[in-house]
């Protein structure tokens, strides 16, 4: 694993944007794995700026998002489908048929999950996967569990995730309690993974995930076994890793 420490959240976004821009320039038909949450917003802004400056062409790029809330229609402003259009897709020249977000309104969620994994395979697999991390160590919506789930599947969200994410909904009751998420296996298949993290709330979990035991109780810990993972984090998020002398 490689760690890129940055002073600020903005620097974290710029460093991650450089890696994504290089990937897109080097392989214009790359398959990107994309993430939602607060952490990637500046990274997406930076990619839009590079696109506007004529430096990035998304016309042959395709993408697969990690997850979606169950039950939220695409046009709910807290759906991840909406988030991605708002944060990136509406502002770059990616083809409409080429970006994918799991459908959380599917009647058969298991079947939607299997079809999603098949589509990723048809596109040749993910070249570069972006990840954030939840305060409980979740990646995508793979919550702490007794085993590592493989494919895209429906999950019950934990009380910790519901508490953190309900702040974005008009009322906490609107926050879905289930999601459809790529599994650890789907994520692990990516050739290269970049995990971004920012702020003090991620400091403990980053140490546990990257320097503690590999366990499904901390889903992100499986990344220690992947061949090409880069962690880009600001100093607040790296505090515990520094204190324990791991960096
Ligand atoms: C969310 C998403 C994850 C994201 C994580 C951290 O619930 N499902 O993909 O990485 O939680 O989010 P944030 O970046 O807002 O801290």
PDB file of C-alpha atoms and ligand atoms in Angstrom:
ATOM      1  CA  UNK A   1       0.000   0.000   0.000  1.00  0.00           C
ATOM      2  CA  UNK A   2       1.126   3.501  -0.786  1.00  0.00           C
ATOM      3  CA  UNK A   3       0.173   6.477   1.411  1.00  0.00           C
ATOM      4  CA  UNK A   4       0.063  10.022   0.040  1.00  0.00           C
ATOM      5  CA  UNK A   5      -0.237  12.417   3.006  1.00  0.00           C
ATOM      6  CA  UNK A   6      -1.605  15.891   2.304  1.00  0.00           C
ATOM      7  CA  UNK A   7      -1.918  18.982   4.473  1.00  0.00           C
ATOM      8  CA  UNK A   8      -5.542  19.798   3.682  1.00  0.00           C
ATOM      9  CA  UNK A   9      -8.704  18.288   2.245  1.00  0.00           C
ATOM     10  CA  UNK A  10      -8.233  20.394  -0.906  1.00  0.00           C
ATOM     11  CA  UNK A  11      -4.746  18.961  -1.382  1.00  0.00           C
ATOM     12  CA  UNK A  12      -6.198  15.459  -0.928  1.00  0.00           C
ATOM     13  CA  UNK A  13      -8.720  16.163  -3.700  1.00  0.00           C
ATOM     14  CA  UNK A  14      -6.029  17.562  -6.024  1.00  0.00           C
ATOM     15  CA  UNK A  15      -3.752  14.565  -5.498  1.00  0.00           C
ATOM     16  CA  UNK A  16      -6.623  12.159  -6.233  1.00  0.00           C
ATOM     17  CA  UNK A  17      -7.716  14.216  -9.258  1.00  0.00           C
ATOM     18  CA  UNK A  18      -4.189  13.940 -10.684  1.00  0.00           C
ATOM     19  CA  UNK A  19      -4.360  10.140 -10.499  1.00  0.00           C
ATOM     20  CA  UNK A  20      -7.792  10.053 -12.166  1.00  0.00           C
ATOM     21  CA  UNK A  21      -6.748  12.565 -14.836  1.00  0.00           C
ATOM     22  CA  UNK A  22      -3.650  10.540 -15.618  1.00  0.00           C
ATOM     23  CA  UNK A  23      -5.721   7.364 -15.881  1.00  0.00           C
ATOM     24  CA  UNK A  24      -8.195   9.033 -18.268  1.00  0.00           C
ATOM     25  CA  UNK A  25      -5.415  10.539 -20.404  1.00  0.00           C
ATOM     26  CA  UNK A  26      -3.394   7.335 -20.573  1.00  0.00           C
ATOM     27  CA  UNK A  27      -6.364   5.077 -21.266  1.00  0.00           C
ATOM     28  CA  UNK A  28      -9.220   7.153 -22.742  1.00  0.00           C
ATOM     29  CA  UNK A  29     -11.635   4.187 -22.597  1.00  0.00           C
ATOM     30  CA  UNK A  30     -10.977   3.477 -18.918  1.00  0.00           C
ATOM     31  CA  UNK A  31     -13.629   1.937 -16.718  1.00  0.00           C
ATOM     32  CA  UNK A  32     -13.797   3.967 -13.513  1.00  0.00           C
ATOM     33  CA  UNK A  33     -15.303   2.875 -10.221  1.00  0.00           C
ATOM     34  CA  UNK A  34     -16.847   5.916  -8.553  1.00  0.00           C
ATOM     35  CA  UNK A  35     -17.946   6.779  -5.039  1.00  0.00           C
ATOM     36  CA  UNK A  36     -20.313   9.211  -3.371  1.00  0.00           C
ATOM     37  CA  UNK A  37     -20.234  10.922   0.034  1.00  0.00           C
ATOM     38  CA  UNK A  38     -18.788  14.281   1.044  1.00  0.00           C
ATOM     39  CA  UNK A  39     -15.149  13.299   0.576  1.00  0.00           C
ATOM     40  CA  UNK A  40     -15.046  13.046  -3.271  1.00  0.00           C
ATOM     41  CA  UNK A  41     -16.917  16.287  -4.061  1.00  0.00           C
ATOM     42  CA  UNK A  42     -13.791  18.429  -4.566  1.00  0.00           C
ATOM     43  CA  UNK A  43     -12.157  15.692  -6.611  1.00  0.00           C
ATOM     44  CA  UNK A  44     -15.114  15.721  -9.004  1.00  0.00           C
ATOM     45  CA  UNK A  45     -14.968  19.549  -9.164  1.00  0.00           C
ATOM     46  CA  UNK A  46     -11.327  19.322 -10.099  1.00  0.00           C
ATOM     47  CA  UNK A  47     -12.067  16.785 -12.883  1.00  0.00           C
ATOM     48  CA  UNK A  48     -14.782  19.127 -14.232  1.00  0.00           C
ATOM     49  CA  UNK A  49     -12.263  22.001 -14.269  1.00  0.00           C
ATOM     50  CA  UNK A  50      -9.767  19.903 -16.207  1.00  0.00           C
ATOM     51  CA  UNK A  51     -12.538  18.906 -18.632  1.00  0.00           C
ATOM     52  CA  UNK A  52     -13.584  22.563 -19.070  1.00  0.00           C
ATOM     53  CA  UNK A  53      -9.973  23.514 -19.755  1.00  0.00           C
ATOM     54  CA  UNK A  54      -9.922  20.966 -22.570  1.00  0.00           C
ATOM     55  CA  UNK A  55      -7.521  18.663 -20.765  1.00  0.00           C
ATOM     56  CA  UNK A  56      -9.850  15.714 -20.107  1.00  0.00           C
ATOM     57  CA  UNK A  57     -12.098  13.834 -22.495  1.00  0.00           C
ATOM     58  CA  UNK A  58     -14.764  11.563 -20.999  1.00  0.00           C
ATOM     59  CA  UNK A  59     -16.302  10.539 -24.335  1.00  0.00           C
ATOM     60  CA  UNK A  60     -14.995   6.972 -24.135  1.00  0.00           C
ATOM     61  CA  UNK A  61     -14.974   6.686 -20.348  1.00  0.00           C
ATOM     62  CA  UNK A  62     -17.417   4.411 -18.595  1.00  0.00           C
ATOM     63  CA  UNK A  63     -18.118   4.212 -14.888  1.00  0.00           C
ATOM     64  CA  UNK A  64     -19.738   2.072 -12.256  1.00  0.00           C
ATOM     65  CA  UNK A  65     -20.821   3.497  -8.938  1.00  0.00           C
ATOM     66  CA  UNK A  66     -20.425   1.592  -5.739  1.00  0.00           C
ATOM     67  CA  UNK A  67     -23.873   1.753  -4.263  1.00  0.00           C
ATOM     68  CA  UNK A  68     -27.375   3.191  -4.017  1.00  0.00           C
ATOM     69  CA  UNK A  69     -30.035   3.520  -1.351  1.00  0.00           C
ATOM     70  CA  UNK A  70     -32.887   1.044  -1.616  1.00  0.00           C
ATOM     71  CA  UNK A  71     -36.217   2.666  -2.335  1.00  0.00           C
ATOM     72  CA  UNK A  72     -35.025   6.106  -3.449  1.00  0.00           C
ATOM     73  CA  UNK A  73     -36.052   7.011  -6.990  1.00  0.00           C
ATOM     74  CA  UNK A  74     -33.310   8.344  -9.295  1.00  0.00           C
ATOM     75  CA  UNK A  75     -34.668  11.861  -8.968  1.00  0.00           C
ATOM     76  CA  UNK A  76     -34.614  12.012  -5.176  1.00  0.00           C
ATOM     77  CA  UNK A  77     -31.945  14.578  -4.368  1.00  0.00           C
ATOM     78  CA  UNK A  78     -30.314  12.211  -1.859  1.00  0.00           C
ATOM     79  CA  UNK A  79     -30.116   9.284  -4.279  1.00  0.00           C
ATOM     80  CA  UNK A  80     -26.599   8.482  -5.430  1.00  0.00           C
ATOM     81  CA  UNK A  81     -27.849   8.570  -9.021  1.00  0.00           C
ATOM     82  CA  UNK A  82     -28.781  12.234  -8.472  1.00  0.00           C
ATOM     83  CA  UNK A  83     -25.527  12.935  -6.615  1.00  0.00           C
ATOM     84  CA  UNK A  84     -23.407  11.650  -9.507  1.00  0.00           C
ATOM     85  CA  UNK A  85     -25.287  13.633 -12.149  1.00  0.00           C
ATOM     86  CA  UNK A  86     -25.108  16.745  -9.979  1.00  0.00           C
ATOM     87  CA  UNK A  87     -21.463  16.324  -8.941  1.00  0.00           C
ATOM     88  CA  UNK A  88     -19.950  15.097 -12.215  1.00  0.00           C
ATOM     89  CA  UNK A  89     -21.913  13.550 -15.088  1.00  0.00           C
ATOM     90  CA  UNK A  90     -23.986  16.648 -15.987  1.00  0.00           C
ATOM     91  CA  UNK A  91     -20.782  18.642 -16.355  1.00  0.00           C
ATOM     92  CA  UNK A  92     -18.536  16.399 -18.482  1.00  0.00           C
ATOM     93  CA  UNK A  93     -18.894  14.702 -21.862  1.00  0.00           C
ATOM     94  CA  UNK A  94     -19.507  11.182 -20.546  1.00  0.00           C
ATOM     95  CA  UNK A  95     -22.043   9.272 -22.687  1.00  0.00           C
ATOM     96  CA  UNK A  96     -25.357   8.633 -20.923  1.00  0.00           C
ATOM     97  CA  UNK A  97     -25.192   4.914 -21.681  1.00  0.00           C
ATOM     98  CA  UNK A  98     -21.743   4.625 -20.180  1.00  0.00           C
ATOM     99  CA  UNK A  99     -22.342   5.481 -16.541  1.00  0.00           C
ATOM    100  CA  UNK A 100     -23.982   3.071 -14.155  1.00  0.00           C
ATOM    101  CA  UNK A 101     -25.421   3.334 -10.672  1.00  0.00           C
ATOM    102  CA  UNK A 102     -27.149   0.322  -9.100  1.00  0.00           C
ATOM    103  CA  UNK A 103     -30.945   0.601  -9.258  1.00  0.00           C
ATOM    104  CA  UNK A 104     -32.199   0.751  -5.672  1.00  0.00           C
ATOM    105  CA  UNK A 105     -35.808   0.676  -6.842  1.00  0.00           C
ATOM    106  CA  UNK A 106     -35.484  -2.730  -8.566  1.00  0.00           C
ATOM    107  CA  UNK A 107     -38.164  -5.156  -7.415  1.00  0.00           C
ATOM    108  CA  UNK A 108     -35.665  -8.019  -7.299  1.00  0.00           C
ATOM    109  CA  UNK A 109     -32.585  -6.515  -5.666  1.00  0.00           C
ATOM    110  CA  UNK A 110     -30.593  -9.755  -5.722  1.00  0.00           C
ATOM    111  CA  UNK A 111     -31.143 -10.037  -9.489  1.00  0.00           C
ATOM    112  CA  UNK A 112     -30.220  -6.369  -9.992  1.00  0.00           C
ATOM    113  CA  UNK A 113     -27.007  -7.015  -8.053  1.00  0.00           C
ATOM    114  CA  UNK A 114     -26.094 -10.013 -10.219  1.00  0.00           C
ATOM    115  CA  UNK A 115     -26.878  -8.079 -13.413  1.00  0.00           C
ATOM    116  CA  UNK A 116     -24.716  -5.171 -12.197  1.00  0.00           C
ATOM    117  CA  UNK A 117     -21.706  -7.448 -11.666  1.00  0.00           C
ATOM    118  CA  UNK A 118     -22.276  -8.974 -15.119  1.00  0.00           C
ATOM    119  CA  UNK A 119     -22.314  -5.508 -16.687  1.00  0.00           C
ATOM    120  CA  UNK A 120     -19.000  -4.655 -14.980  1.00  0.00           C
ATOM    121  CA  UNK A 121     -17.519  -7.847 -16.467  1.00  0.00           C
ATOM    122  CA  UNK A 122     -18.909  -7.014 -19.937  1.00  0.00           C
ATOM    123  CA  UNK A 123     -17.100  -3.677 -19.751  1.00  0.00           C
ATOM    124  CA  UNK A 124     -13.863  -5.517 -18.955  1.00  0.00           C
ATOM    125  CA  UNK A 125     -13.707  -4.769 -15.214  1.00  0.00           C
ATOM    126  CA  UNK A 126     -12.789  -1.619 -13.323  1.00  0.00           C
ATOM    127  CA  UNK A 127      -9.382  -0.064 -14.084  1.00  0.00           C
ATOM    128  CA  UNK A 128      -9.361   2.472 -11.267  1.00  0.00           C
ATOM    129  CA  UNK A 129     -11.669   2.356  -8.266  1.00  0.00           C
ATOM    130  CA  UNK A 130     -12.316   5.345  -5.998  1.00  0.00           C
ATOM    131  CA  UNK A 131     -13.314   4.651  -2.391  1.00  0.00           C
ATOM    132  CA  UNK A 132     -14.191   6.629   0.694  1.00  0.00           C
ATOM    133  CA  UNK A 133     -14.459   5.052   4.126  1.00  0.00           C
ATOM    134  CA  UNK A 134     -17.225   5.131   6.731  1.00  0.00           C
ATOM    135  CA  UNK A 135     -16.392   5.798  10.392  1.00  0.00           C
ATOM    136  CA  UNK A 136     -17.130   2.117  11.111  1.00  0.00           C
ATOM    137  CA  UNK A 137     -14.800   0.953   8.334  1.00  0.00           C
ATOM    138  CA  UNK A 138     -17.420   0.392   5.678  1.00  0.00           C
ATOM    139  CA  UNK A 139     -16.458   0.679   2.032  1.00  0.00           C
ATOM    140  CA  UNK A 140     -19.318   1.292  -0.381  1.00  0.00           C
ATOM    141  CA  UNK A 141     -22.111   0.030   1.908  1.00  0.00           C
ATOM    142  CA  UNK A 142     -20.328  -3.144   3.001  1.00  0.00           C
ATOM    143  CA  UNK A 143     -21.005  -2.856   6.701  1.00  0.00           C
ATOM    144  CA  UNK A 144     -19.106  -4.697   9.480  1.00  0.00           C
ATOM    145  CA  UNK A 145     -20.105  -8.347   9.210  1.00  0.00           C
ATOM    146  CA  UNK A 146     -18.968 -11.882   9.961  1.00  0.00           C
ATOM    147  CA  UNK A 147     -17.724 -12.499   6.404  1.00  0.00           C
ATOM    148  CA  UNK A 148     -16.663 -10.512   3.327  1.00  0.00           C
ATOM    149  CA  UNK A 149     -19.555 -10.422   0.821  1.00  0.00           C
ATOM    150  CA  UNK A 150     -18.520 -11.052  -2.788  1.00  0.00           C
ATOM    151  CA  UNK A 151     -20.936  -9.622  -5.356  1.00  0.00           C
ATOM    152  CA  UNK A 152     -23.323  -6.680  -5.531  1.00  0.00           C
ATOM    153  CA  UNK A 153     -26.073  -7.321  -2.984  1.00  0.00           C
ATOM    154  CA  UNK A 154     -28.709  -5.657  -0.787  1.00  0.00           C
ATOM    155  CA  UNK A 155     -27.690  -4.786   2.788  1.00  0.00           C
ATOM    156  CA  UNK A 156     -29.217  -3.499   5.996  1.00  0.00           C
ATOM    157  CA  UNK A 157     -27.456  -0.320   7.040  1.00  0.00           C
ATOM    158  CA  UNK A 158     -26.068  -0.191  10.578  1.00  0.00           C
ATOM    159  CA  UNK A 159     -27.347   2.319  13.173  1.00  0.00           C
ATOM    160  CA  UNK A 160     -23.970   4.142  12.942  1.00  0.00           C
ATOM    161  CA  UNK A 161     -24.293   4.647   9.171  1.00  0.00           C
ATOM    162  CA  UNK A 162     -27.953   5.636   9.466  1.00  0.00           C
ATOM    163  CA  UNK A 163     -27.032   8.212  12.110  1.00  0.00           C
ATOM    164  CA  UNK A 164     -24.171   9.701  10.051  1.00  0.00           C
ATOM    165  CA  UNK A 165     -26.034   9.804   6.724  1.00  0.00           C
ATOM    166  CA  UNK A 166     -29.454  10.907   8.011  1.00  0.00           C
ATOM    167  CA  UNK A 167     -28.063  14.445   8.432  1.00  0.00           C
ATOM    168  CA  UNK A 168     -28.412  14.868   4.657  1.00  0.00           C
ATOM    169  CA  UNK A 169     -32.143  14.096   4.634  1.00  0.00           C
ATOM    170  CA  UNK A 170     -34.853  16.664   5.400  1.00  0.00           C
ATOM    171  CA  UNK A 171     -35.986  14.487   8.317  1.00  0.00           C
ATOM    172  CA  UNK A 172     -34.081  11.504   9.774  1.00  0.00           C
ATOM    173  CA  UNK A 173     -37.115   9.266   9.110  1.00  0.00           C
ATOM    174  CA  UNK A 174     -36.598   9.718   5.353  1.00  0.00           C
ATOM    175  CA  UNK A 175     -33.178   8.050   5.531  1.00  0.00           C
ATOM    176  CA  UNK A 176     -33.400   4.578   3.957  1.00  0.00           C
ATOM    177  CA  UNK A 177     -32.362   1.659   6.138  1.00  0.00           C
ATOM    178  CA  UNK A 178     -31.234  -0.542   3.235  1.00  0.00           C
ATOM    179  CA  UNK A 179     -28.866  -0.155   0.297  1.00  0.00           C
ATOM    180  CA  UNK A 180     -27.673  -2.047  -2.749  1.00  0.00           C
ATOM    181  CA  UNK A 181     -23.895  -2.204  -2.769  1.00  0.00           C
ATOM    182  CA  UNK A 182     -21.048  -3.651  -4.745  1.00  0.00           C
ATOM    183  CA  UNK A 183     -19.539  -6.443  -2.674  1.00  0.00           C
ATOM    184  CA  UNK A 184     -15.997  -6.665  -1.419  1.00  0.00           C
ATOM    185  CA  UNK A 185     -15.281  -9.114  -4.259  1.00  0.00           C
ATOM    186  CA  UNK A 186     -16.542  -6.679  -6.919  1.00  0.00           C
ATOM    187  CA  UNK A 187     -14.397  -3.900  -5.415  1.00  0.00           C
ATOM    188  CA  UNK A 188     -11.360  -6.139  -5.026  1.00  0.00           C
ATOM    189  CA  UNK A 189     -11.427  -7.037  -8.728  1.00  0.00           C
ATOM    190  CA  UNK A 190     -10.412  -3.483  -9.676  1.00  0.00           C
ATOM    191  CA  UNK A 191      -6.871  -3.231 -11.044  1.00  0.00           C
ATOM    192  CA  UNK A 192      -6.087  -0.242  -8.894  1.00  0.00           C
ATOM    193  CA  UNK A 193      -7.797   1.337  -5.876  1.00  0.00           C
ATOM    194  CA  UNK A 194      -7.539   4.863  -4.472  1.00  0.00           C
ATOM    195  CA  UNK A 195      -9.093   5.488  -1.054  1.00  0.00           C
ATOM    196  CA  UNK A 196      -9.515   9.097   0.023  1.00  0.00           C
ATOM    197  CA  UNK A 197     -10.155  10.255   3.578  1.00  0.00           C
ATOM    198  CA  UNK A 198     -10.306  13.587   5.306  1.00  0.00           C
ATOM    199  CA  UNK A 199     -10.887  14.993   8.792  1.00  0.00           C
ATOM    200  CA  UNK A 200     -10.558  13.842  12.411  1.00  0.00           C
ATOM    201  CA  UNK A 201     -13.554  11.481  12.341  1.00  0.00           C
ATOM    202  CA  UNK A 202     -11.616   9.108  10.053  1.00  0.00           C
ATOM    203  CA  UNK A 203      -8.368   9.031  12.083  1.00  0.00           C
ATOM    204  CA  UNK A 204      -9.096   5.972  14.257  1.00  0.00           C
ATOM    205  CA  UNK A 205     -10.647   3.864  11.531  1.00  0.00           C
ATOM    206  CA  UNK A 206      -7.843   4.547   9.045  1.00  0.00           C
ATOM    207  CA  UNK A 207      -5.318   3.107  11.476  1.00  0.00           C
ATOM    208  CA  UNK A 208      -7.494   0.071  12.235  1.00  0.00           C
ATOM    209  CA  UNK A 209      -8.273  -0.545   8.550  1.00  0.00           C
ATOM    210  CA  UNK A 210      -4.736  -0.273   7.218  1.00  0.00           C
ATOM    211  CA  UNK A 211      -2.620  -1.388  10.169  1.00  0.00           C
ATOM    212  CA  UNK A 212      -4.911  -3.618  12.251  1.00  0.00           C
ATOM    213  CA  UNK A 213      -5.944  -7.220  11.570  1.00  0.00           C
ATOM    214  CA  UNK A 214      -7.757  -8.042   8.333  1.00  0.00           C
ATOM    215  CA  UNK A 215     -11.300  -8.771   9.461  1.00  0.00           C
ATOM    216  CA  UNK A 216     -14.830  -8.453   8.042  1.00  0.00           C
ATOM    217  CA  UNK A 217     -15.646  -6.492  11.209  1.00  0.00           C
ATOM    218  CA  UNK A 218     -13.662  -3.691   9.494  1.00  0.00           C
ATOM    219  CA  UNK A 219     -14.537  -4.203   5.820  1.00  0.00           C
ATOM    220  CA  UNK A 220     -11.863  -1.756   4.563  1.00  0.00           C
ATOM    221  CA  UNK A 221      -9.149  -3.900   6.187  1.00  0.00           C
ATOM    222  CA  UNK A 222      -9.358  -6.315   3.222  1.00  0.00           C
ATOM    223  CA  UNK A 223      -7.629  -3.599   1.177  1.00  0.00           C
ATOM    224  CA  UNK A 224      -4.374  -4.584   2.904  1.00  0.00           C
ATOM    225  CA  UNK A 225      -4.458  -7.691   0.672  1.00  0.00           C
ATOM    226  CA  UNK A 226      -4.975  -5.822  -2.631  1.00  0.00           C
ATOM    227  CA  UNK A 227      -2.018  -5.477  -5.008  1.00  0.00           C
ATOM    228  CA  UNK A 228      -2.397  -1.774  -5.787  1.00  0.00           C
ATOM    229  CA  UNK A 229      -3.975   0.476  -3.172  1.00  0.00           C
ATOM    230  CA  UNK A 230      -3.166   4.139  -2.617  1.00  0.00           C
ATOM    231  CA  UNK A 231      -4.464   5.932   0.468  1.00  0.00           C
ATOM    232  CA  UNK A 232      -4.671   9.704   0.057  1.00  0.00           C
ATOM    233  CA  UNK A 233      -5.506  11.406   3.331  1.00  0.00           C
ATOM    234  CA  UNK A 234      -5.105  14.758   4.998  1.00  0.00           C
ATOM    235  CA  UNK A 235      -3.135  15.184   8.214  1.00  0.00           C
ATOM    236  CA  UNK A 236      -6.252  15.220  10.415  1.00  0.00           C
ATOM    237  CA  UNK A 237      -7.262  11.825   9.078  1.00  0.00           C
ATOM    238  CA  UNK A 238      -3.690  10.510   9.411  1.00  0.00           C
ATOM    239  CA  UNK A 239      -3.301  11.589  13.069  1.00  0.00           C
ATOM    240  CA  UNK A 240      -3.556   8.123  14.652  1.00  0.00           C
ATOM    241  CA  UNK A 241      -1.418   6.491  11.963  1.00  0.00           C
ATOM    242  CA  UNK A 242       1.263   9.101  12.714  1.00  0.00           C
ATOM    243  CA  UNK A 243       0.884   8.798  16.511  1.00  0.00           C
ATOM    244  CA  UNK A 244       1.335   5.037  16.352  1.00  0.00           C
ATOM    245  CA  UNK A 245       4.451   5.478  14.229  1.00  0.00           C
ATOM    246  CA  UNK A 246       3.073   3.646  11.221  1.00  0.00           C
ATOM    247  CA  UNK A 247       3.948   6.536   8.894  1.00  0.00           C
TER     248      UNK A 247
HETATM  249  C1  LIG B   1     -21.240   6.552   2.502  1.00  0.00           C
HETATM  250  C2  LIG B   1     -21.003   5.789   1.191  1.00  0.00           C
HETATM  251  C3  LIG B   1     -19.579   5.391   1.045  1.00  0.00           C
HETATM  252  C4  LIG B   1     -18.708   6.547   1.513  1.00  0.00           C
HETATM  253  C5  LIG B   1     -18.829   6.677   2.999  1.00  0.00           C
HETATM  254  C6  LIG B   1     -18.095   7.883   3.577  1.00  0.00           C
HETATM  255  O1  LIG B   1     -22.282   6.125   3.257  1.00  0.00           O
HETATM  256  N1  LIG B   1     -21.836   4.672   0.974  1.00  0.00           N
HETATM  257  O2  LIG B   1     -19.299   5.022  -0.298  1.00  0.00           O
HETATM  258  O3  LIG B   1     -17.373   6.314   1.186  1.00  0.00           O
HETATM  259  O4  LIG B   1     -20.161   6.594   3.425  1.00  0.00           O
HETATM  260  O5  LIG B   1     -18.763   9.060   3.268  1.00  0.00           O
HETATM  261  P1  LIG B   1     -18.162  10.505   3.489  1.00  0.00           P
HETATM  262  O6  LIG B   1     -17.198  10.720   2.388  1.00  0.00           O
HETATM  263  O7  LIG B   1     -19.340  11.430   3.406  1.00  0.00           O
HETATM  264  O8  LIG B   1     -17.517  10.505   4.833  1.00  0.00           O
END
